[in-house]
Short mmCIF file of N, CA and C and ligand atoms in Angstrom, two decimals:
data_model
loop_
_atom_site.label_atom_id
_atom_site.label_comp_id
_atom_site.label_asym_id
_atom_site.label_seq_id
_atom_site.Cartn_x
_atom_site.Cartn_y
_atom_site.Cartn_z
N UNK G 1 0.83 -1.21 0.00
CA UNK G 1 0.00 0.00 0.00
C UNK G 1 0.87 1.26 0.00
N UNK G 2 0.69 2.16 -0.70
CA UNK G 2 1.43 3.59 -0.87
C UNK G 2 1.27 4.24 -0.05
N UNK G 3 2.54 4.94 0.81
CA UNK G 3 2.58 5.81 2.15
C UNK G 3 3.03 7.04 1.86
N UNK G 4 2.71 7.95 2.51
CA UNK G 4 3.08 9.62 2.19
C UNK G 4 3.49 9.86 3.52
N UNK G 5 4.75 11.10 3.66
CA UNK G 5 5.34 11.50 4.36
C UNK G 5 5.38 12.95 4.09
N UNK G 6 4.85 13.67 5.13
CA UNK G 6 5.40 15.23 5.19
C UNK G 6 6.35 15.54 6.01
N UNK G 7 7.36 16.31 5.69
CA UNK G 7 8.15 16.28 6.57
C UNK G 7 8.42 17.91 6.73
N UNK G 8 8.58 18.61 7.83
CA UNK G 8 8.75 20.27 7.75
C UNK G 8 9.69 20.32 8.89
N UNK G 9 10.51 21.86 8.73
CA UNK G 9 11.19 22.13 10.03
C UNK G 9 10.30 23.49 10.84
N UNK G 10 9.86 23.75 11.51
CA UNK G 10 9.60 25.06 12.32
C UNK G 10 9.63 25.56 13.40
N UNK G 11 10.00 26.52 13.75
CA UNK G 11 10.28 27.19 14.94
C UNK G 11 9.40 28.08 15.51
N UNK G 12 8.50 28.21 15.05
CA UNK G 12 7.42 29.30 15.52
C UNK G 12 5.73 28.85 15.13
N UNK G 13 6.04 27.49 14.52
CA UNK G 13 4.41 26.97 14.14
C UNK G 13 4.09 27.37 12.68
N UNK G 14 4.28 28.07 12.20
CA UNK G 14 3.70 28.28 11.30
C UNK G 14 3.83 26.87 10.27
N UNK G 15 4.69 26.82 9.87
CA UNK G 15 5.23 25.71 8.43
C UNK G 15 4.11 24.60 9.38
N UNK G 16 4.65 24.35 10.69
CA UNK G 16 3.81 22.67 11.21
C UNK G 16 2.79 22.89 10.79
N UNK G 17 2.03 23.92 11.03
CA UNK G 17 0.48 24.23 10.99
C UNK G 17 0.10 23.75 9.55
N UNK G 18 0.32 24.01 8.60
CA UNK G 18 0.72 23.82 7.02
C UNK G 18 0.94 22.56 7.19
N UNK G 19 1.81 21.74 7.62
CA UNK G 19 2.63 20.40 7.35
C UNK G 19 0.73 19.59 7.59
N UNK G 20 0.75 19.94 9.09
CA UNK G 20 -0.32 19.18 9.91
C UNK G 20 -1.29 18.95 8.81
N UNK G 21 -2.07 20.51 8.55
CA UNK G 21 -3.04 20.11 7.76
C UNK G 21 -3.07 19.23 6.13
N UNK G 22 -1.90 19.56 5.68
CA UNK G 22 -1.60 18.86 4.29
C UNK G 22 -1.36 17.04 4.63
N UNK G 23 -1.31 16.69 6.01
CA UNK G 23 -0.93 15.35 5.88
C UNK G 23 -2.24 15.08 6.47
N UNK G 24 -3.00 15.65 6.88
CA UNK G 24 -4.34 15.09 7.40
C UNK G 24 -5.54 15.19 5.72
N UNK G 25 -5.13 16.03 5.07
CA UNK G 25 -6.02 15.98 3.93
C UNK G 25 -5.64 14.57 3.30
N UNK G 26 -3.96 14.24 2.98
CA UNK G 26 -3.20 13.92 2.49
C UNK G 26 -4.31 11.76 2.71
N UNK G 27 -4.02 11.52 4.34
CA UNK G 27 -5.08 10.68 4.97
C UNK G 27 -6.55 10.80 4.09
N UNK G 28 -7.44 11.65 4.50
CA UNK G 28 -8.41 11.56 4.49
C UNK G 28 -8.79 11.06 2.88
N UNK G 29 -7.90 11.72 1.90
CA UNK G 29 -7.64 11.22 0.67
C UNK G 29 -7.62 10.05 0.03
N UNK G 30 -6.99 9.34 1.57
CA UNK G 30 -7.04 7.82 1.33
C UNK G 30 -5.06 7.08 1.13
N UNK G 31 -4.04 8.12 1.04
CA UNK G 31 -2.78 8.00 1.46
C UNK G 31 -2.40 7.65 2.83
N UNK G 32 -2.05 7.03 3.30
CA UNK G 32 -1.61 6.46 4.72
C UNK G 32 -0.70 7.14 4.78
N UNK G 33 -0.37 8.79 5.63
CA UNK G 33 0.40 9.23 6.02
C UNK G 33 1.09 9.97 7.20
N UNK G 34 2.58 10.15 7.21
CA UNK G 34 3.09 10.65 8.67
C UNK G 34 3.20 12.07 8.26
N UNK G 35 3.30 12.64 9.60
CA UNK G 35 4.04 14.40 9.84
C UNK G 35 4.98 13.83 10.75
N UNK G 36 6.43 14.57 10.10
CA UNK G 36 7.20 14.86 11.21
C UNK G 36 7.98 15.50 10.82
N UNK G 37 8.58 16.26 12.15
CA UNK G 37 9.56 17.28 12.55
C UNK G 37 10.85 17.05 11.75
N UNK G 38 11.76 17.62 10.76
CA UNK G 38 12.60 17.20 10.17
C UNK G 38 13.66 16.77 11.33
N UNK G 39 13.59 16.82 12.62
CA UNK G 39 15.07 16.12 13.01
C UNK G 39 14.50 15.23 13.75
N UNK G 40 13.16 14.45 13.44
CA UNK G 40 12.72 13.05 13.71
C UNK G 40 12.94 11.90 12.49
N UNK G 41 13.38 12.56 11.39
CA UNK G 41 13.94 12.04 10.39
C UNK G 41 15.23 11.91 9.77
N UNK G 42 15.38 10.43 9.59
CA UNK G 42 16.68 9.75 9.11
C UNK G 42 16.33 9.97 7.47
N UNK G 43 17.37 10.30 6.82
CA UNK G 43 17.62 10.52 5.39
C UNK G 43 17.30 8.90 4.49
N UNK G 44 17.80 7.93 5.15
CA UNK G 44 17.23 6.99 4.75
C UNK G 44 15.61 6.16 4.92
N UNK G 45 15.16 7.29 5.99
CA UNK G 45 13.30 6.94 6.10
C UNK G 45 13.03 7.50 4.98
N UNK G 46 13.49 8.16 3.67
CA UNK G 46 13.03 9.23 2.84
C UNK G 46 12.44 7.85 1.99
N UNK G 47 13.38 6.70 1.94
CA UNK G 47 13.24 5.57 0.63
C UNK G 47 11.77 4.45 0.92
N UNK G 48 11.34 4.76 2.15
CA UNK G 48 9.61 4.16 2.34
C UNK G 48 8.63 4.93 2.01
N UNK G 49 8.58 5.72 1.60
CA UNK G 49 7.89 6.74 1.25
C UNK G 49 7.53 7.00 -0.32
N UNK G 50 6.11 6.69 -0.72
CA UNK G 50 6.12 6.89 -2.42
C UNK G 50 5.47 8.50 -2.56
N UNK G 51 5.20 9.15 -1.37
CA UNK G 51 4.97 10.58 -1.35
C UNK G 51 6.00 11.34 -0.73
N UNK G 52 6.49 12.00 -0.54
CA UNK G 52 7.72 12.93 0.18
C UNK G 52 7.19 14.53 -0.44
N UNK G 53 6.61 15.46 0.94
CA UNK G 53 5.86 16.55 1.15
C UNK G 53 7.07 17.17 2.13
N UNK G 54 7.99 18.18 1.51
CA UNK G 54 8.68 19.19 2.21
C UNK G 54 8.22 20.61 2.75
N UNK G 55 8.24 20.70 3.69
CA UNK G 55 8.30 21.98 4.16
C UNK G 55 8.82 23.19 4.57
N UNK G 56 9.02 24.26 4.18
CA UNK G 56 10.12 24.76 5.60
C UNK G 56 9.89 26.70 5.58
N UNK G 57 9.97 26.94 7.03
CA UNK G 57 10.01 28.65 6.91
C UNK G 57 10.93 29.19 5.61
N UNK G 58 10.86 30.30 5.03
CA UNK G 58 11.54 30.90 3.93
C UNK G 58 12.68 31.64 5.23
N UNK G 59 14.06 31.34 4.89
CA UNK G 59 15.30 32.20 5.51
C UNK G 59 15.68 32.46 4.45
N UNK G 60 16.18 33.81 3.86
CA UNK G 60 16.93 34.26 3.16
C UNK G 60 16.54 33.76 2.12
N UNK G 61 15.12 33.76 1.44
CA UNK G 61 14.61 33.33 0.60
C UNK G 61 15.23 31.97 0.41
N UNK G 62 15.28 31.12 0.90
CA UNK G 62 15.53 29.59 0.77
C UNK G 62 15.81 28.75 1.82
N UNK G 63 15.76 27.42 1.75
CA UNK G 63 15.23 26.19 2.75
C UNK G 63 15.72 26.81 3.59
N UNK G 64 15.32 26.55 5.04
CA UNK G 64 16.19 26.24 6.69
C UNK G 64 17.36 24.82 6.73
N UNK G 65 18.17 25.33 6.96
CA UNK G 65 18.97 24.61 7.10
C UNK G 65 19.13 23.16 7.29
N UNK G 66 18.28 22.89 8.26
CA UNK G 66 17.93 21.23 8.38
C UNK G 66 17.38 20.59 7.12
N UNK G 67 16.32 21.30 6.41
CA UNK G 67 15.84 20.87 5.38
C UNK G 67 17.30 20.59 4.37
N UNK G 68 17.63 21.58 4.42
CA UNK G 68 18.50 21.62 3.13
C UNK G 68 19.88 20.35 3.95
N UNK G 69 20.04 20.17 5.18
CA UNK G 69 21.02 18.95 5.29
C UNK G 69 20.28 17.73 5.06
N UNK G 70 19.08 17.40 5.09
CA UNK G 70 18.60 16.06 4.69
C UNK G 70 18.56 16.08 3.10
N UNK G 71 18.24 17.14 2.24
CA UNK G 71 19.02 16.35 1.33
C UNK G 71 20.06 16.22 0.60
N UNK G 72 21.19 17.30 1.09
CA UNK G 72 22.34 17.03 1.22
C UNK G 72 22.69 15.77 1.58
N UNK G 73 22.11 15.05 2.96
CA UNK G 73 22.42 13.29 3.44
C UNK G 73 22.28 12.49 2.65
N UNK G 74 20.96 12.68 2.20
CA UNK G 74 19.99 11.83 1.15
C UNK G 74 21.09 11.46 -0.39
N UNK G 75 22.33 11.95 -0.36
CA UNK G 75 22.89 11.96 -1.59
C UNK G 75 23.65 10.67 -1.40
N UNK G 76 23.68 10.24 -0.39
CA UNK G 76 24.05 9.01 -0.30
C UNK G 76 23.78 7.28 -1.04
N UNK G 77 22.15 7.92 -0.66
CA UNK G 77 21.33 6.80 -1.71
C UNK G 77 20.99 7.66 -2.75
N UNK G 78 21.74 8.40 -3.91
CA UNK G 78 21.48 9.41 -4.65
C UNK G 78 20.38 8.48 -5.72
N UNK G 79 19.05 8.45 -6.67
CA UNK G 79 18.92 7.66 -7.96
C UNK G 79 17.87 7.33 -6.90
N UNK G 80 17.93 6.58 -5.75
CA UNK G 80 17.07 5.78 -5.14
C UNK G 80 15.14 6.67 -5.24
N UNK G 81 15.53 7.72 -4.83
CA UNK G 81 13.86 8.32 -5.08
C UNK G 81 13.31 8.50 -6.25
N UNK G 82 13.85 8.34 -7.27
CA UNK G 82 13.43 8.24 -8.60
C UNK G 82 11.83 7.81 -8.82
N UNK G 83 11.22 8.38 -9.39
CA UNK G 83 9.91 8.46 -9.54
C UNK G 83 8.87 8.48 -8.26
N UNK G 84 9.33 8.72 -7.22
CA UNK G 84 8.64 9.15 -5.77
C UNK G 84 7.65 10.40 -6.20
N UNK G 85 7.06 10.93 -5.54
CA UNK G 85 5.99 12.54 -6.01
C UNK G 85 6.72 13.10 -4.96
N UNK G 86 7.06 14.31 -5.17
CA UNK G 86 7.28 15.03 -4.42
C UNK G 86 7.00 16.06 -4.34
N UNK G 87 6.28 16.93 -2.98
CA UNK G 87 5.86 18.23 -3.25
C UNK G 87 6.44 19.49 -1.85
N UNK G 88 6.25 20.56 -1.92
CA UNK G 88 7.19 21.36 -1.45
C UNK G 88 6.18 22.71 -0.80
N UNK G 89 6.02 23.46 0.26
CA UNK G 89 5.03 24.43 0.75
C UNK G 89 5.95 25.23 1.82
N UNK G 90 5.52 26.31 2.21
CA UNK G 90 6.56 27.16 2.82
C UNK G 90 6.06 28.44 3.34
N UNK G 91 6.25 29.11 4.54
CA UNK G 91 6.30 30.07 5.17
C UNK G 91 6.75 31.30 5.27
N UNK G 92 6.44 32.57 5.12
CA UNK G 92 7.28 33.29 5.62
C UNK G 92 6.52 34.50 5.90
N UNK G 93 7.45 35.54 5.86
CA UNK G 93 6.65 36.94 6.92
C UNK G 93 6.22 37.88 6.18
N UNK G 94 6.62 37.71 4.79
CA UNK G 94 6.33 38.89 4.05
C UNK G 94 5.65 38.68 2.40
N UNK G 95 4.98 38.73 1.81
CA UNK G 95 4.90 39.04 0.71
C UNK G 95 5.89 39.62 0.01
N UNK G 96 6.42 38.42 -1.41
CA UNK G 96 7.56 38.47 -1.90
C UNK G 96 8.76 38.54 -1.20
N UNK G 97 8.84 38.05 -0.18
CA UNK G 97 9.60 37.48 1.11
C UNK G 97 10.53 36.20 0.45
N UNK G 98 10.21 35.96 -0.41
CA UNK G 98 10.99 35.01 -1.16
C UNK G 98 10.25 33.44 -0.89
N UNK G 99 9.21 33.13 -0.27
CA UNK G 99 8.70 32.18 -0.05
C UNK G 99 8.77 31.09 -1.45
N UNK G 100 8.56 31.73 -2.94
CA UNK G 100 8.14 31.39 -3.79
C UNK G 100 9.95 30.45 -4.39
N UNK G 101 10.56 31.48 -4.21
CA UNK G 101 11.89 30.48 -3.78
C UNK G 101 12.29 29.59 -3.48
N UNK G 102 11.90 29.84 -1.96
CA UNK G 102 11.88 28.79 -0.92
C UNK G 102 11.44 27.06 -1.61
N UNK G 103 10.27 27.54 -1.90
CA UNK G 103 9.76 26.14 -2.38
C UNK G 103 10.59 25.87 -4.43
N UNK G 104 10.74 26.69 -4.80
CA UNK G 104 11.41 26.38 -6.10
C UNK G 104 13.17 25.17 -5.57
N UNK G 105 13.39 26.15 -4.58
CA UNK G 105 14.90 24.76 -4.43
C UNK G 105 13.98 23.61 -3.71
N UNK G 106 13.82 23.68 -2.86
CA UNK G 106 12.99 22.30 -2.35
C UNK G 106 12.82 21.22 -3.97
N UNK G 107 12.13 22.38 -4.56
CA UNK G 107 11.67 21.31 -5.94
C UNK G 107 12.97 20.72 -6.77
N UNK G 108 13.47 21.71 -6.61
CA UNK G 108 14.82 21.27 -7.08
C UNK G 108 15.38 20.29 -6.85
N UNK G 109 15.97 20.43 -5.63
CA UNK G 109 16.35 18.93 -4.83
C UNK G 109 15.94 17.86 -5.31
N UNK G 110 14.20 17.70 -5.09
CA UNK G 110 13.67 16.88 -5.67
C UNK G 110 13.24 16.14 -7.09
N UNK G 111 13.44 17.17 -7.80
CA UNK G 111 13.51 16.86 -9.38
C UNK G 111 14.67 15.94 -9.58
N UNK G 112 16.20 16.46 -8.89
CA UNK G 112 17.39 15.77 -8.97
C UNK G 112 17.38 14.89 -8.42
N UNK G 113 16.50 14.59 -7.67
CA UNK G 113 16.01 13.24 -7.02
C UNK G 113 15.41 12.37 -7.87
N UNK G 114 14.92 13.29 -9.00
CA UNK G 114 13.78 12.22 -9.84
C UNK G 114 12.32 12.11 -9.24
N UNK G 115 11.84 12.99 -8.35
CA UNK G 115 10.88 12.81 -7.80
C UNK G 115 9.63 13.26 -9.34
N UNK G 116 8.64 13.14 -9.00
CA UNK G 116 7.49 13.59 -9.61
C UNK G 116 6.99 14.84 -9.17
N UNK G 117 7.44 15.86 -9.80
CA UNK G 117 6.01 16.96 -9.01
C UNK G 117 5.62 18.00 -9.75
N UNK G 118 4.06 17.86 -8.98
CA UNK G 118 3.00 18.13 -10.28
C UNK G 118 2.65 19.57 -9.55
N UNK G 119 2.87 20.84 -10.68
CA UNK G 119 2.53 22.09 -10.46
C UNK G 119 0.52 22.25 -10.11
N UNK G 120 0.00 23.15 -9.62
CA UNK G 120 -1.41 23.70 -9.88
C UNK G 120 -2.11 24.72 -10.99
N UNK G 121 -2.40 24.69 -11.57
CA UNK G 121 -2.99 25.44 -12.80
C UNK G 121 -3.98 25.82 -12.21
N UNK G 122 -4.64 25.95 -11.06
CA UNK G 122 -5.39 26.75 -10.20
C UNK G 122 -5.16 27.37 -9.03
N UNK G 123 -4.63 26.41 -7.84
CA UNK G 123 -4.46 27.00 -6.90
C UNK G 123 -2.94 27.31 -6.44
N UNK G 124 -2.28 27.59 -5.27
CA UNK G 124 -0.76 28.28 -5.11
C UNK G 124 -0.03 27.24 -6.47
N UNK G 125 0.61 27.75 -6.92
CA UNK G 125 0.99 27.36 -8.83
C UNK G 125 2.25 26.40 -8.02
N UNK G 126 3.28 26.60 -7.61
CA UNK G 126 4.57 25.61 -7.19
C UNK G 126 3.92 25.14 -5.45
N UNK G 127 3.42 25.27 -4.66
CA UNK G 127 2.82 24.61 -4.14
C UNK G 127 2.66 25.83 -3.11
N UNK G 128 1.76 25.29 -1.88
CA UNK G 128 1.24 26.34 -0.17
C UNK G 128 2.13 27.33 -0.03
N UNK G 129 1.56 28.64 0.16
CA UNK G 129 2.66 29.66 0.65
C UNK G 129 1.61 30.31 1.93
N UNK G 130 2.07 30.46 2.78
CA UNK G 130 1.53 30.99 4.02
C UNK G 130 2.58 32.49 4.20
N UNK G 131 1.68 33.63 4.59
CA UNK G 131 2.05 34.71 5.27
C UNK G 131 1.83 34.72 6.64
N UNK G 132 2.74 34.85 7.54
CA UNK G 132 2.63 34.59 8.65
C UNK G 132 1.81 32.99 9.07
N UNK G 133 0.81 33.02 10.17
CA UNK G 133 0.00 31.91 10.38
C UNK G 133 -0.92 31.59 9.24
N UNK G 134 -0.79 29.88 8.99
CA UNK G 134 -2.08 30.28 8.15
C UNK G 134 -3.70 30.70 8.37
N UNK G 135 -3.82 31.39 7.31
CA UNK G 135 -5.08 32.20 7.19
C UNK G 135 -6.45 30.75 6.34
N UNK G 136 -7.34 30.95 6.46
CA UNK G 136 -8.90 30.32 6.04
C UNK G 136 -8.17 30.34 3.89
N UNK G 137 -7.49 31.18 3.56
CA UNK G 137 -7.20 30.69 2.02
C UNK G 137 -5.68 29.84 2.27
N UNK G 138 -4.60 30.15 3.15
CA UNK G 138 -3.71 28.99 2.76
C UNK G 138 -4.43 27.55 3.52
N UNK G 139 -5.00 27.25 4.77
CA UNK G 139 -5.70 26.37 5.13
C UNK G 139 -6.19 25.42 3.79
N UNK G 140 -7.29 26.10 2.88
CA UNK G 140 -7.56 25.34 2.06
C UNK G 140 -6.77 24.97 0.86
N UNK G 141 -5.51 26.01 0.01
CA UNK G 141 -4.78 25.47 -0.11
C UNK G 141 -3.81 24.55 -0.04
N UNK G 142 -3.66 24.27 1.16
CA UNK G 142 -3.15 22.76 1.81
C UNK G 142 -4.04 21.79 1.39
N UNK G 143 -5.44 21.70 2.07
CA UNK G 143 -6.33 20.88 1.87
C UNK G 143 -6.10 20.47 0.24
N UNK G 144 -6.04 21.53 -0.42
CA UNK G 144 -6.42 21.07 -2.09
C UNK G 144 -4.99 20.38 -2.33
N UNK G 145 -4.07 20.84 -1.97
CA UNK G 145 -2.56 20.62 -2.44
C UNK G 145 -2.45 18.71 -1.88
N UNK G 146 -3.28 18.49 -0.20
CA UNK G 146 -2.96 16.92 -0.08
C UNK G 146 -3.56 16.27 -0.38
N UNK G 147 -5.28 16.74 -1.00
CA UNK G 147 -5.83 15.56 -1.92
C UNK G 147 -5.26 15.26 -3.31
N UNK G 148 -4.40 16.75 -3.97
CA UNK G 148 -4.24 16.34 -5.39
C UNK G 148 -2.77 15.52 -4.94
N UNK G 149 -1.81 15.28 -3.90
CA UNK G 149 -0.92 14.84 -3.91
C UNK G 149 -1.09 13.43 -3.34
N UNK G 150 -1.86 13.09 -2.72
CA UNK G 150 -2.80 11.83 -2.66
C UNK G 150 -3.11 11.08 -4.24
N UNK G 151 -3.75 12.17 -4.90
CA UNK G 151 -4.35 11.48 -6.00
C UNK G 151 -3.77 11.08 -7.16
N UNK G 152 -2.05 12.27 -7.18
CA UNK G 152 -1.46 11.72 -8.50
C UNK G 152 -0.43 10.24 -7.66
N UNK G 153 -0.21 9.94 -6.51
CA UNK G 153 0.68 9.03 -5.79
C UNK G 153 -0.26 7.97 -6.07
N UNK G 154 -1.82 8.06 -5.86
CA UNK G 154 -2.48 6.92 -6.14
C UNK G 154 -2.52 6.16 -8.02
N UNK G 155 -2.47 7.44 -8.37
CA UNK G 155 -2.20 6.98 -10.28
C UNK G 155 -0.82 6.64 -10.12
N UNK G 156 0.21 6.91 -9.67
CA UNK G 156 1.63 6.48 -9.67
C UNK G 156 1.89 4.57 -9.15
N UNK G 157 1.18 4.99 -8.02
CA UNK G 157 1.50 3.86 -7.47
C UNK G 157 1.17 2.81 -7.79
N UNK G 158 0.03 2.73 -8.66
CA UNK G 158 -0.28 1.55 -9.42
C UNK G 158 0.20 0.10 -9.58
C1 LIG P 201 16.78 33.30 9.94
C2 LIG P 201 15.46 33.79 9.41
C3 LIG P 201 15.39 34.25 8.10
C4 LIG P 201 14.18 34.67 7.57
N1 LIG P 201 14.14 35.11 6.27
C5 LIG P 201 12.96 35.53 5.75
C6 LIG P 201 12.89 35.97 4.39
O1 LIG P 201 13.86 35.99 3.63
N2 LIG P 201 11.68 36.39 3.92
C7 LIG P 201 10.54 36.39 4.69
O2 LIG P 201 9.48 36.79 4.22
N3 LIG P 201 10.58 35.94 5.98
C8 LIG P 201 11.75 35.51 6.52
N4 LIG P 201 11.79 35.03 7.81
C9 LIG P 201 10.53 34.88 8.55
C10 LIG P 201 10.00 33.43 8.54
O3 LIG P 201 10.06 32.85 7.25
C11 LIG P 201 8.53 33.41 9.00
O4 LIG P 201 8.42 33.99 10.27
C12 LIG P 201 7.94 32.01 9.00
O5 LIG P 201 6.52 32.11 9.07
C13 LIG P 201 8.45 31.18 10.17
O6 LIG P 201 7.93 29.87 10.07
P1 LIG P 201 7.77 28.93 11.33
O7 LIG P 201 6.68 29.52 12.22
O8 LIG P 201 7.35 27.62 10.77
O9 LIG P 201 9.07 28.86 12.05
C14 LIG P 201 13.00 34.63 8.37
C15 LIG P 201 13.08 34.17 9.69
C16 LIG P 201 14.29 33.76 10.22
C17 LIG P 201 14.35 33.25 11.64
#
């Protein structure tokens, strides 16, 4: 059966808040999935996982650090995530704060991973961006972002 993993770093709630709700849509979808704290995760838990959902506050318009050392680690089993889905959502304080960044390397990473990930032609276009806490429109953006990431892992997983 196909399992999904979100994984985020945060220091102030915001990104978890985001993580939380995208892995509970992510469930209800019908994906059997975890949230956790990026330093509850081993670089090699990344390879059980046919969903992998990154998160992380925007610093300096790009990942937090922890994020960006797991997959720096992850280069170890480099090839191994190859065709996994992977999707990417992110925090920060400001409008054009670089959030939109933030999640472009995440994708990155993951493309060089070989992951799968599928843009929105409706809703946040590279995936969740939250200003400050989320608000009643990134809330449902999550929601929409873990059923459609549910739904292309379920056509994948086949
Ligand atoms: C080291 C550091 C760098 C940051 N850089 C940015 C930034 O470039 N742009 C921005 O809009 N917010 C920036 N922020 C604000 C955070 O992205 C924002 O408060 C975010 O919501 C925090 O997420 P969290 O509650 O999950 O920790 C920065 C915060 C810190 C601590």
């Amino acid at each position: 059966m196909a399992k999904g993993i979100v994984i985020y770093y945060s220091r102030s709630g915001n990104t978890k808040e985001m993580a939380e709700i995208i892995a509970k849509a992510m469930n209800e979808a019908g994906l059997k999935t975890e949230c956790k704290s990026v330093d509850k995760v081993k670089p090699e838990d990344l390879l059980g996982f046919d969903a992998i959902v990154v998160g992380s506050p925007t610093y300096y318009g790009s990942m937090a650090a922890p994020i960006k050392e797991l997959f720096d680690d992850a280069v170890s089993f480099h090839g191994q995530l190859d065709g996994k889905v992977g999707a990417a959502f992110s925090s920060a304080a400001n409008i054009a704060g670089g959030n939109e960044t933030t999640i472009m390397g995440i994708v990155e990473a993951m493309l060089i991973s070989g992951c799968v990930v599928q843009g929105d032609p409706q809703g946040d276009h590279y995936g969740p961006v939250s200003i400050g806490k989320p608000d009643q429109r990134v809330k449902q953006q999550c929601e929409r972002r873990g059923q459609r990431i549910a739904e292309l892992t379920r056509k994948l997983a086949l």
